[in-house]
mmCIF file of C-alpha atoms in Angstrom:
data_model
loop_
_atom_site.group_PDB
_atom_site.id
_atom_site.type_symbol
_atom_site.label_atom_id
_atom_site.label_comp_id
_atom_site.label_asym_id
_atom_site.label_seq_id
_atom_site.Cartn_x
_atom_site.Cartn_y
_atom_site.Cartn_z
ATOM 1 C CA MET H 663 -7.402 -52.092 23.379
ATOM 2 C CA THR H 664 -7.144 -55.090 21.025
ATOM 3 C CA ALA H 665 -4.569 -55.499 18.298
ATOM 4 C CA GLY H 666 -7.406 -55.059 15.791
ATOM 5 C CA ALA H 667 -8.380 -51.697 17.263
ATOM 6 C CA VAL H 668 -4.773 -50.503 17.045
ATOM 7 C CA GLY H 669 -4.682 -51.669 13.456
ATOM 8 C CA ARG H 670 -7.784 -49.666 12.633
ATOM 9 C CA GLY H 671 -6.590 -46.709 14.754
ATOM 10 C CA ARG H 672 -3.352 -45.965 12.972
ATOM 11 C CA PRO H 673 -4.668 -44.753 9.604
ATOM 12 C CA ARG H 674 -7.336 -42.732 11.451
ATOM 13 C CA ASP H 675 -4.604 -41.111 13.568
ATOM 14 C CA ALA H 676 -2.557 -40.193 10.515
ATOM 15 C CA GLU H 677 -5.662 -38.789 8.847
ATOM 16 C CA ALA H 678 -6.552 -36.784 11.969
ATOM 17 C CA ASP H 679 -2.963 -35.446 12.149
ATOM 18 C CA ARG H 680 -3.165 -34.251 8.555
ATOM 19 C CA ALA H 681 -6.538 -32.598 9.145
ATOM 20 C CA ILE H 682 -5.224 -30.882 12.307
ATOM 21 C CA LEU H 683 -2.100 -29.591 10.566
ATOM 22 C CA ARG H 684 -4.101 -28.344 7.591
ATOM 23 C CA ALA H 685 -6.543 -26.569 9.918
ATOM 24 C CA GLY H 686 -3.655 -25.078 11.923
ATOM 25 C CA LEU H 687 -1.943 -23.765 8.781
ATOM 26 C CA GLU H 688 -5.129 -22.225 7.394
ATOM 27 C CA LEU H 689 -6.144 -20.574 10.671
ATOM 28 C CA PHE H 690 -2.624 -19.226 11.276
ATOM 29 C CA ILE H 691 -2.418 -17.732 7.771
ATOM 30 C CA GLU H 692 -5.904 -16.264 8.089
ATOM 31 C CA ARG H 693 -5.716 -14.919 11.655
ATOM 32 C CA GLY H 694 -2.140 -15.031 12.972
ATOM 33 C CA VAL H 695 -0.934 -16.613 16.223
ATOM 34 C CA GLU H 696 -3.110 -14.445 18.461
ATOM 35 C CA GLY H 697 -6.248 -15.215 16.440
ATOM 36 C CA THR H 698 -5.695 -18.995 16.473
ATOM 37 C CA SER H 699 -6.523 -21.383 19.333
ATOM 38 C CA ILE H 700 -6.277 -25.143 19.832
ATOM 39 C CA GLU H 701 -10.054 -25.137 20.241
ATOM 40 C CA GLN H 702 -10.599 -23.531 16.816
ATOM 41 C CA ILE H 703 -8.077 -25.871 15.194
ATOM 42 C CA ALA H 704 -9.799 -28.933 16.695
ATOM 43 C CA LYS H 705 -13.206 -27.693 15.561
ATOM 44 C CA LYS H 706 -12.040 -26.942 12.009
ATOM 45 C CA ALA H 707 -10.289 -30.332 11.796
ATOM 46 C CA GLY H 708 -13.400 -32.145 13.079
ATOM 47 C CA VAL H 709 -11.645 -33.701 16.098
ATOM 48 C CA GLY H 710 -11.837 -33.244 19.850
ATOM 49 C CA LYS H 711 -9.363 -31.056 21.765
ATOM 50 C CA PRO H 712 -7.883 -34.138 23.543
ATOM 51 C CA THR H 713 -6.921 -35.586 20.143
ATOM 52 C CA VAL H 714 -4.920 -32.411 19.435
ATOM 53 C CA TYR H 715 -3.290 -32.320 22.875
ATOM 54 C CA ARG H 716 -2.249 -35.992 22.644
ATOM 55 C CA ARG H 717 -0.031 -35.007 19.762
ATOM 56 C CA TRP H 718 1.003 -31.358 20.363
ATOM 57 C CA SER H 719 1.623 -29.647 23.667
ATOM 58 C CA GLY H 720 0.612 -26.176 22.504
ATOM 59 C CA LYS H 721 -0.418 -24.049 19.547
ATOM 60 C CA GLU H 722 3.117 -22.794 18.770
ATOM 61 C CA GLU H 723 4.368 -26.366 18.401
ATOM 62 C CA LEU H 724 1.345 -27.272 16.268
ATOM 63 C CA ILE H 725 1.622 -24.191 14.024
ATOM 64 C CA ALA H 726 5.372 -24.800 13.558
ATOM 65 C CA ALA H 727 4.638 -28.367 12.436
ATOM 66 C CA ALA H 728 1.838 -27.108 10.178
ATOM 67 C CA MET H 729 4.159 -24.524 8.542
ATOM 68 C CA GLU H 730 6.669 -27.264 7.894
ATOM 69 C CA THR H 731 4.137 -29.347 5.935
ATOM 70 C CA LEU H 732 3.897 -26.508 3.397
ATOM 71 C CA VAL H 733 7.662 -25.998 3.148
ATOM 72 C CA ALA H 734 8.749 -29.659 3.228
ATOM 73 C CA ASP H 735 6.150 -30.822 0.687
ATOM 74 C CA GLU H 736 7.212 -28.300 -1.908
ATOM 75 C CA VAL H 737 10.979 -28.135 -1.768
ATOM 76 C CA GLN H 738 13.384 -31.049 -2.322
ATOM 77 C CA TRP H 739 16.344 -30.711 0.040
ATOM 78 C CA ALA H 740 19.708 -32.303 -0.750
ATOM 79 C CA SER H 741 20.912 -34.912 1.759
ATOM 80 C CA SER H 742 24.246 -34.645 3.576
ATOM 81 C CA GLU H 743 25.508 -37.577 1.464
ATOM 82 C CA GLN H 744 24.672 -35.719 -1.746
ATOM 83 C CA ILE H 745 26.305 -32.549 -0.423
ATOM 84 C CA ALA H 746 29.485 -34.437 0.443
ATOM 85 C CA THR H 747 29.821 -36.068 -2.973
ATOM 86 C CA GLU H 748 27.934 -34.212 -5.714
ATOM 87 C CA SER H 749 28.665 -30.902 -7.451
ATOM 88 C CA PRO H 750 27.252 -27.908 -5.478
ATOM 89 C CA TYR H 751 26.333 -26.228 -8.793
ATOM 90 C CA ALA H 752 24.342 -29.328 -9.852
ATOM 91 C CA LEU H 753 22.545 -29.603 -6.488
ATOM 92 C CA VAL H 754 21.575 -25.912 -6.516
ATOM 93 C CA GLU H 755 20.493 -26.009 -10.150
ATOM 94 C CA ALA H 756 18.333 -29.089 -9.433
ATOM 95 C CA ALA H 757 16.547 -27.265 -6.578
ATOM 96 C CA ILE H 758 15.656 -24.070 -8.471
ATOM 97 C CA ASP H 759 12.424 -25.096 -10.209
ATOM 98 C CA GLY H 760 10.888 -26.456 -7.016
ATOM 99 C CA ALA H 761 12.026 -23.488 -4.932
ATOM 100 C CA ALA H 762 10.710 -20.977 -7.495
ATOM 101 C CA ALA H 763 7.321 -22.707 -7.586
ATOM 102 C CA ALA H 764 7.107 -23.052 -3.790
ATOM 103 C CA THR H 765 8.034 -19.440 -2.991
ATOM 104 C CA THR H 766 5.628 -17.793 -5.428
ATOM 105 C CA THR H 767 2.313 -19.170 -4.163
ATOM 106 C CA ALA H 768 -0.099 -16.844 -2.365
ATOM 107 C CA GLN H 769 -0.006 -19.234 0.590
ATOM 108 C CA TYR H 770 3.791 -19.023 0.920
ATOM 109 C CA ARG H 771 3.761 -15.213 0.834
ATOM 110 C CA ALA H 772 1.010 -15.095 3.449
ATOM 111 C CA LEU H 773 2.898 -17.583 5.617
ATOM 112 C CA VAL H 774 6.150 -15.571 5.487
ATOM 113 C CA ALA H 775 4.242 -12.401 6.411
ATOM 114 C CA ARG H 776 2.590 -14.136 9.370
ATOM 115 C CA VAL H 777 5.795 -15.731 10.656
ATOM 116 C CA PHE H 778 7.822 -12.530 10.429
ATOM 117 C CA GLY H 779 4.871 -10.564 11.767
ATOM 118 C CA SER H 780 4.708 -12.704 14.899
ATOM 119 C CA ALA H 781 8.480 -12.800 15.542
ATOM 120 C CA VAL H 782 8.444 -9.987 18.109
ATOM 121 C CA SER H 783 4.912 -10.218 19.523
ATOM 122 C CA HIS H 784 4.949 -14.050 19.825
ATOM 123 C CA PRO H 785 8.629 -15.079 19.900
ATOM 124 C CA GLU H 786 7.831 -18.669 20.996
ATOM 125 C CA LEU H 787 6.565 -19.554 17.508
ATOM 126 C CA MET H 788 9.749 -18.403 15.734
ATOM 127 C CA ALA H 789 11.857 -20.040 18.478
ATOM 128 C CA THR H 790 10.036 -23.378 18.097
ATOM 129 C CA TYR H 791 10.140 -23.349 14.295
ATOM 130 C CA TRP H 792 13.781 -22.277 14.340
ATOM 131 C CA GLN H 793 14.907 -24.995 16.713
ATOM 132 C CA HIS H 794 12.983 -27.894 15.157
ATOM 133 C CA TYR H 795 13.065 -27.100 11.438
ATOM 134 C CA ILE H 796 15.409 -24.228 10.561
ATOM 135 C CA VAL H 797 18.535 -25.316 12.445
ATOM 136 C CA PRO H 798 18.774 -28.741 10.706
ATOM 137 C CA ARG H 799 18.303 -27.096 7.281
ATOM 138 C CA ARG H 800 20.884 -24.393 8.050
ATOM 139 C CA LYS H 801 23.367 -27.179 8.898
ATOM 140 C CA LEU H 802 22.819 -28.685 5.423
ATOM 141 C CA ALA H 803 23.113 -25.246 3.778
ATOM 142 C CA ALA H 804 26.316 -24.566 5.751
ATOM 143 C CA ALA H 805 27.762 -27.919 4.628
ATOM 144 C CA LEU H 806 26.955 -27.034 1.004
ATOM 145 C CA LEU H 807 28.575 -23.583 1.324
ATOM 146 C CA GLU H 808 31.658 -25.035 3.028
ATOM 147 C CA ARG H 809 32.060 -27.609 0.289
ATOM 148 C CA ALA H 810 31.710 -24.904 -2.394
ATOM 149 C CA ARG H 811 34.256 -22.832 -0.455
ATOM 150 C CA ASP H 812 36.673 -25.801 -0.431
ATOM 151 C CA LEU H 813 36.120 -26.168 -4.183
ATOM 152 C CA GLY H 814 36.866 -22.451 -4.620
ATOM 153 C CA THR H 815 33.560 -21.191 -6.106
ATOM 154 C CA VAL H 816 32.458 -19.531 -2.829
ATOM 155 C CA SER H 817 35.066 -17.034 -1.696
ATOM 156 C CA ALA H 818 37.413 -18.042 1.115
ATOM 157 C CA ASP H 819 36.366 -15.229 3.461
ATOM 158 C CA THR H 820 32.586 -15.936 3.203
ATOM 159 C CA ASP H 821 30.839 -16.040 6.576
ATOM 160 C CA VAL H 822 28.599 -19.069 6.070
ATOM 161 C CA GLU H 823 25.847 -18.059 8.523
ATOM 162 C CA VAL H 824 25.697 -14.547 7.057
ATOM 163 C CA ALA H 825 25.599 -15.957 3.507
ATOM 164 C CA ILE H 826 22.619 -18.170 4.458
ATOM 165 C CA ASP H 827 20.824 -15.110 5.873
ATOM 166 C CA MET H 828 21.554 -13.181 2.664
ATOM 167 C CA MET H 829 19.987 -15.899 0.518
ATOM 168 C CA VAL H 830 16.944 -16.641 2.702
ATOM 169 C CA GLY H 831 16.576 -12.966 3.601
ATOM 170 C CA ALA H 832 16.551 -11.851 -0.047
ATOM 171 C CA ILE H 833 13.925 -14.408 -1.068
ATOM 172 C CA THR H 834 11.579 -13.761 1.852
ATOM 173 C CA TYR H 835 11.994 -9.971 1.505
ATOM 174 C CA ARG H 836 11.364 -10.144 -2.252
ATOM 175 C CA VAL H 837 8.057 -12.003 -1.898
ATOM 176 C CA LEU H 838 6.762 -9.367 0.556
ATOM 177 C CA GLN H 839 7.556 -6.444 -1.742
ATOM 178 C CA PRO H 840 4.882 -4.812 -3.876
ATOM 179 C CA ASP H 841 4.690 -6.529 -7.281
ATOM 180 C CA PRO H 842 5.929 -9.972 -6.096
ATOM 181 C CA PRO H 843 7.565 -12.191 -8.742
ATOM 182 C CA ASP H 844 5.833 -14.943 -10.703
ATOM 183 C CA THR H 845 7.532 -18.340 -10.991
ATOM 184 C CA PRO H 846 9.697 -17.653 -14.096
ATOM 185 C CA GLU H 847 10.837 -14.317 -12.605
ATOM 186 C CA MET H 848 11.641 -16.090 -9.308
ATOM 187 C CA ARG H 849 13.774 -18.649 -11.166
ATOM 188 C CA ARG H 850 15.798 -15.785 -12.632
ATOM 189 C CA TYR H 851 15.954 -14.114 -9.202
ATOM 190 C CA LEU H 852 17.120 -17.274 -7.399
ATOM 191 C CA ARG H 853 19.866 -17.801 -9.993
ATOM 192 C CA ALA H 854 21.080 -14.221 -9.390
ATOM 193 C CA VAL H 855 21.102 -14.796 -5.605
ATOM 194 C CA TYR H 856 23.027 -18.083 -5.834
ATOM 195 C CA ARG H 857 25.458 -16.645 -8.402
ATOM 196 C CA GLN H 858 26.184 -13.720 -6.070
ATOM 197 C CA ILE H 859 27.205 -16.139 -3.279
ATOM 198 C CA GLY H 860 29.151 -18.434 -5.649
ATOM 199 C CA LEU H 861 26.716 -21.372 -5.607
ATOM 200 C CA LEU H 862 26.088 -21.043 -9.348
ATOM 201 C CA PRO H 863 28.627 -20.133 -12.065
ATOM 202 C CA SER H 864 28.807 -16.550 -13.410
ATOM 203 C CA MET W 943 -6.567 34.225 9.387
ATOM 204 C CA THR W 944 -4.144 37.111 10.080
ATOM 205 C CA ALA W 945 -0.433 37.016 9.360
ATOM 206 C CA GLY W 946 0.131 36.951 13.118
ATOM 207 C CA ALA W 947 -2.006 33.855 13.514
ATOM 208 C CA VAL W 948 -0.072 32.132 10.729
ATOM 209 C CA GLY W 949 3.172 33.117 12.453
ATOM 210 C CA ARG W 950 2.003 31.613 15.715
ATOM 211 C CA GLY W 951 0.461 28.638 13.934
ATOM 212 C CA ARG W 952 3.554 27.272 12.261
ATOM 213 C CA PRO W 953 5.483 26.025 15.296
ATOM 214 C CA ARG W 954 2.239 24.621 16.711
ATOM 215 C CA ASP W 955 1.647 22.790 13.410
ATOM 216 C CA ALA W 956 5.134 21.287 13.441
ATOM 217 C CA GLU W 957 4.638 20.240 17.042
ATOM 218 C CA ALA W 958 1.257 18.678 16.231
ATOM 219 C CA ASP W 959 2.811 16.849 13.254
ATOM 220 C CA ARG W 960 5.511 15.387 15.482
ATOM 221 C CA ALA W 961 2.958 14.314 18.100
ATOM 222 C CA ILE W 962 0.772 12.710 15.411
ATOM 223 C CA LEU W 963 3.694 10.811 13.856
ATOM 224 C CA ARG W 964 4.915 9.634 17.263
ATOM 225 C CA ALA W 965 1.404 8.466 18.174
ATOM 226 C CA GLY W 966 1.041 6.733 14.788
ATOM 227 C CA LEU W 967 4.366 4.904 15.185
ATOM 228 C CA GLU W 968 3.593 3.766 18.729
ATOM 229 C CA LEU W 969 0.078 2.561 17.898
ATOM 230 C CA PHE W 970 1.240 0.764 14.754
ATOM 231 C CA ILE W 971 4.038 -1.034 16.635
ATOM 232 C CA GLU W 972 1.703 -1.932 19.474
ATOM 233 C CA ARG W 973 -1.374 -2.978 17.478
ATOM 234 C CA GLY W 974 -0.527 -3.307 13.767
ATOM 235 C CA VAL W 975 -2.364 -1.654 10.848
ATOM 236 C CA GLU W 976 -5.699 -3.291 11.593
ATOM 237 C CA GLY W 977 -5.602 -2.218 15.260
ATOM 238 C CA THR W 978 -4.746 1.424 14.474
ATOM 239 C CA SER W 979 -7.213 4.131 13.408
ATOM 240 C CA ILE W 980 -6.920 7.844 12.620
ATOM 241 C CA GLU W 981 -9.272 8.437 15.541
ATOM 242 C CA GLN W 982 -6.966 6.663 18.013
ATOM 243 C CA ILE W 983 -3.910 8.442 16.610
ATOM 244 C CA ALA W 984 -5.608 11.848 16.974
ATOM 245 C CA LYS W 985 -6.673 11.040 20.536
ATOM 246 C CA LYS W 986 -3.215 9.818 21.564
ATOM 247 C CA ALA W 987 -1.587 12.881 19.949
ATOM 248 C CA GLY W 988 -4.044 15.232 21.670
ATOM 249 C CA VAL W 989 -5.379 16.763 18.437
ATOM 250 C CA GLY W 990 -8.683 16.661 16.566
ATOM 251 C CA LYS W 991 -9.265 14.279 13.653
ATOM 252 C CA PRO W 992 -9.494 17.242 11.176
ATOM 253 C CA THR W 993 -5.923 18.230 12.129
ATOM 254 C CA VAL W 994 -4.753 14.763 11.126
ATOM 255 C CA TYR W 995 -6.758 14.699 7.878
ATOM 256 C CA ARG W 996 -5.456 18.143 6.859
ATOM 257 C CA ARG W 997 -2.004 16.591 6.670
ATOM 258 C CA TRP W 998 -2.522 12.905 5.774
ATOM 259 C CA SER W 999 -5.219 11.401 3.584
ATOM 260 C CA GLY W 1000 -5.318 8.032 5.361
ATOM 261 C CA LYS W 1001 -3.719 5.863 7.998
ATOM 262 C CA GLU W 1002 -1.397 4.020 5.604
ATOM 263 C CA GLU W 1003 0.141 7.317 4.457
ATOM 264 C CA LEU W 1004 0.437 8.498 8.065
ATOM 265 C CA ILE W 1005 1.980 5.232 9.309
ATOM 266 C CA ALA W 1006 4.450 5.217 6.396
ATOM 267 C CA ALA W 1007 5.550 8.760 7.333
ATOM 268 C CA ALA W 1008 5.737 7.751 11.005
ATOM 269 C CA MET W 1009 7.937 4.734 10.174
ATOM 270 C CA GLU W 1010 10.237 6.991 8.207
ATOM 271 C CA THR W 1011 10.843 9.260 11.238
ATOM 272 C CA LEU W 1012 12.403 6.291 13.069
ATOM 273 C CA VAL W 1013 14.513 5.179 10.104
ATOM 274 C CA ALA W 1014 15.584 8.628 8.857
ATOM 275 C CA ASP W 1015 16.480 9.953 12.312
ATOM 276 C CA GLU W 1016 18.835 7.100 13.072
ATOM 277 C CA VAL W 1017 20.713 6.370 9.873
ATOM 278 C CA GLN W 1018 22.876 8.836 7.927
ATOM 279 C CA TRP W 1019 22.413 8.257 4.210
ATOM 280 C CA ALA W 1020 25.126 9.257 1.714
ATOM 281 C CA SER W 1021 24.076 11.856 -0.886
ATOM 282 C CA SER W 1022 24.299 11.237 -4.632
ATOM 283 C CA GLU W 1023 27.167 13.766 -4.757
ATOM 284 C CA GLN W 1024 29.118 11.793 -2.163
ATOM 285 C CA ILE W 1025 28.406 8.529 -3.988
ATOM 286 C CA ALA W 1026 29.675 9.991 -7.279
ATOM 287 C CA THR W 1027 32.943 11.265 -5.796
ATOM 288 C CA GLU W 1028 33.922 9.488 -2.588
ATOM 289 C CA SER W 1029 35.254 5.978 -1.981
ATOM 290 C CA PRO W 1030 32.423 3.413 -1.631
ATOM 291 C CA TYR W 1031 34.430 1.617 1.076
ATOM 292 C CA ALA W 1032 34.726 4.878 3.059
ATOM 293 C CA LEU W 1033 31.007 5.709 2.692
ATOM 294 C CA VAL W 1034 29.956 2.224 3.810
ATOM 295 C CA GLU W 1035 32.422 2.179 6.703
ATOM 296 C CA ALA W 1036 31.146 5.599 7.858
ATOM 297 C CA ALA W 1037 27.548 4.318 7.931
ATOM 298 C CA ILE W 1038 28.157 1.141 9.967
ATOM 299 C CA ASP W 1039 28.049 2.493 13.525
ATOM 300 C CA GLY W 1040 24.770 4.332 12.929
ATOM 301 C CA ALA W 1041 23.196 1.410 11.090
ATOM 302 C CA ALA W 1042 24.248 -1.088 13.792
ATOM 303 C CA ALA W 1043 22.779 1.121 16.533
ATOM 304 C CA ALA W 1044 19.558 1.815 14.602
ATOM 305 C CA THR W 1045 18.835 -1.819 13.680
ATOM 306 C CA THR W 1046 19.342 -3.288 17.159
ATOM 307 C CA THR W 1047 16.724 -1.325 19.105
ATOM 308 C CA ALA W 1048 13.591 -3.103 20.327
ATOM 309 C CA GLN W 1049 11.535 -0.505 18.431
ATOM 310 C CA TYR W 1050 13.252 -1.257 15.109
ATOM 311 C CA ARG W 1051 12.738 -5.030 15.508
ATOM 312 C CA ALA W 1052 9.077 -4.506 16.359
ATOM 313 C CA LEU W 1053 8.657 -2.164 13.389
ATOM 314 C CA VAL W 1054 10.192 -4.646 10.924
ATOM 315 C CA ALA W 1055 7.915 -7.409 12.267
ATOM 316 C CA ARG W 1056 4.843 -5.192 11.877
ATOM 317 C CA VAL W 1057 5.722 -4.002 8.364
ATOM 318 C CA PHE W 1058 6.507 -7.486 7.060
ATOM 319 C CA GLY W 1059 3.531 -8.866 8.971
ATOM 320 C CA SER W 1060 1.158 -6.474 7.202
ATOM 321 C CA ALA W 1061 2.647 -6.901 3.704
ATOM 322 C CA VAL W 1062 0.064 -9.445 2.556
ATOM 323 C CA SER W 1063 -2.964 -8.580 4.706
ATOM 324 C CA HIS W 1064 -2.616 -4.770 4.189
ATOM 325 C CA PRO W 1065 -0.569 -4.312 1.011
ATOM 326 C CA GLU W 1066 -1.356 -0.568 0.787
ATOM 327 C CA LEU W 1067 1.012 0.204 3.677
ATOM 328 C CA MET W 1068 4.002 -1.557 2.084
ATOM 329 C CA ALA W 1069 3.098 -0.035 -1.307
ATOM 330 C CA THR W 1070 2.950 3.500 0.135
ATOM 331 C CA TYR W 1071 6.159 3.143 2.137
ATOM 332 C CA TRP W 1072 7.898 1.527 -0.821
ATOM 333 C CA GLN W 1073 6.940 4.232 -3.278
ATOM 334 C CA HIS W 1074 7.660 7.248 -1.062
ATOM 335 C CA TYR W 1075 10.669 6.151 0.961
ATOM 336 C CA ILE W 1076 12.208 2.894 -0.252
ATOM 337 C CA VAL W 1077 12.470 3.645 -3.982
ATOM 338 C CA PRO W 1078 14.570 6.840 -3.501
ATOM 339 C CA ARG W 1079 16.916 5.028 -1.116
ATOM 340 C CA ARG W 1080 17.232 2.036 -3.440
ATOM 341 C CA LYS W 1081 18.269 4.459 -6.204
ATOM 342 C CA LEU W 1082 21.101 5.742 -3.988
ATOM 343 C CA ALA W 1083 22.103 2.181 -3.037
ATOM 344 C CA ALA W 1084 22.069 1.192 -6.736
ATOM 345 C CA ALA W 1085 24.282 4.189 -7.595
ATOM 346 C CA LEU W 1086 26.742 3.136 -4.868
ATOM 347 C CA LEU W 1087 26.817 -0.469 -6.103
ATOM 348 C CA GLU W 1088 27.251 0.619 -9.725
ATOM 349 C CA ARG W 1089 30.141 2.868 -8.783
ATOM 350 C CA ALA W 1090 31.775 0.048 -6.788
ATOM 351 C CA ARG W 1091 31.207 -2.222 -9.796
ATOM 352 C CA ASP W 1092 32.913 0.342 -12.052
ATOM 353 C CA LEU W 1093 35.801 0.473 -9.573
ATOM 354 C CA GLY W 1094 35.995 -3.352 -9.660
ATOM 355 C CA THR W 1095 35.280 -4.202 -5.996
ATOM 356 C CA VAL W 1096 31.740 -5.377 -6.733
ATOM 357 C CA SER W 1097 31.776 -8.164 -9.321
ATOM 358 C CA ALA W 1098 30.855 -7.305 -12.906
ATOM 359 C CA ASP W 1099 27.898 -9.707 -13.072
ATOM 360 C CA THR W 1100 26.224 -8.449 -9.859
ATOM 361 C CA ASP W 1101 22.489 -7.816 -10.259
ATOM 362 C CA VAL W 1102 22.178 -4.537 -8.371
ATOM 363 C CA GLU W 1103 18.527 -4.920 -7.334
ATOM 364 C CA VAL W 1104 19.132 -8.476 -6.127
ATOM 365 C CA ALA W 1105 22.237 -7.360 -4.199
ATOM 366 C CA ILE W 1106 20.203 -4.653 -2.419
ATOM 367 C CA ASP W 1107 17.597 -7.276 -1.446
ATOM 368 C CA MET W 1108 20.368 -9.559 -0.155
ATOM 369 C CA MET W 1109 21.739 -6.805 2.104
ATOM 370 C CA VAL W 1110 18.401 -5.446 3.384
ATOM 371 C CA GLY W 1111 16.896 -8.938 3.494
ATOM 372 C CA ALA W 1112 19.765 -10.340 5.603
ATOM 373 C CA ILE W 1113 19.604 -7.502 8.130
ATOM 374 C CA THR W 1114 15.833 -7.540 8.554
ATOM 375 C CA TYR W 1115 15.768 -11.374 8.699
ATOM 376 C CA ARG W 1116 18.584 -11.413 11.269
ATOM 377 C CA VAL W 1117 16.810 -9.052 13.674
ATOM 378 C CA LEU W 1118 13.676 -11.243 13.623
ATOM 379 C CA GLN W 1119 15.562 -14.442 14.459
ATOM 380 C CA PRO W 1120 15.668 -15.837 18.001
ATOM 381 C CA ASP W 1121 18.646 -14.377 19.896
ATOM 382 C CA PRO W 1122 18.858 -11.090 17.919
ATOM 383 C CA PRO W 1123 22.263 -9.361 17.815
ATOM 384 C CA ASP W 1124 23.399 -6.553 20.119
ATOM 385 C CA THR W 1125 25.065 -3.494 18.570
ATOM 386 C CA PRO W 1126 28.709 -4.760 18.535
ATOM 387 C CA GLU W 1127 27.559 -8.081 17.028
ATOM 388 C CA MET W 1128 25.519 -6.178 14.422
ATOM 389 C CA ARG W 1129 28.597 -4.124 13.445
ATOM 390 C CA ARG W 1130 30.454 -7.381 12.801
ATOM 391 C CA TYR W 1131 27.420 -8.757 10.937
ATOM 392 C CA LEU W 1132 27.015 -5.670 8.712
ATOM 393 C CA ARG W 1133 30.726 -5.796 7.794
ATOM 394 C CA ALA W 1134 30.319 -9.456 6.757
ATOM 395 C CA VAL W 1135 27.263 -8.569 4.621
ATOM 396 C CA TYR W 1136 28.984 -5.646 2.875
ATOM 397 C CA ARG W 1137 32.200 -7.653 2.378
ATOM 398 C CA GLN W 1138 30.196 -10.440 0.734
ATOM 399 C CA ILE W 1139 28.803 -7.987 -1.832
ATOM 400 C CA GLY W 1140 32.140 -6.204 -2.341
ATOM 401 C CA LEU W 1141 31.251 -2.940 -0.594
ATOM 402 C CA LEU W 1142 34.001 -3.481 2.012
ATOM 403 C CA PRO W 1143 37.465 -5.001 1.441
ATOM 404 C CA SER W 1144 38.131 -8.655 2.330
#
């Protein structure tokens, strides 16, 4: 392969990756893990199966990466530097509008239902997503909670891992309930959740 | 129908109801809402379809009732009289062993995954279960939280509905995570959740 071919190949690869991830996300939301195959994803994305397999070893890994595109695009996460130096209240307040918008789309609700729905029947998907994407974010959330605990707004006996589950669990449970919130209602809801933990002032 | 036939019929009816609910629960856990039909439930329970339809108008109503048999059999719920008069700490402490045992079975995990998994694709099931079984229990939980708030252990600015979501959401999220807790670990976890809200002492 010539240098020129590599030069032309790179943008095409990135474009193919995006098409594959978009196809994976749509098929997973529409049909679940069991109804989605690498073959269908390749067909929907307009690429050959080898192109998919060069990049992802299996459908769980691909679907986990596809889920992440939806979550990462919509929510701005604080960096560990920001967490170490800025006010936890200010960081949480700055994240609320984006989080409220991201968690009230039909696609987000459908994604949460699919992921939770496959947790027992297809545990590899949750395990892959957890290991690659959730664990690093939980470390940032734990750092934020520990800093707020040092500053005295989160109570001294808070179990950080349990507090993270209470926040994420409330939000994901709320969007699956009948009569799910719209974006302004979710902003109010998120503020109540963070206040309860001590990440926003009373 | 003679009085004698009615007399003989009642125990048989109760037995048929139990068989139908058990069949409905097992099929729902195994195959989800879309993979379960009244016909399959009747066949598995060893009754005719008319017997099922005499009692339940559709599969969502039947599955909701079947889910409730698992939840109601395992967990002891405090009455509104107990909530009005007894110590919230004591009521919560008394419920922990049963709740930890009930929420760590393979069947409970599979049920939570199926219910959440069907929330967007089959909203009638969640709506039916919510209206018939969740709303009355949330009223009791709200009464308990309000009493604890009056007594000063739950903070004055707690949003009761949000606090219920944080507790239920944490528990249901935790059991769907990789490496779900065993019963002793769930007892510890539940205590941390209730302490965070103020329903157990620090």
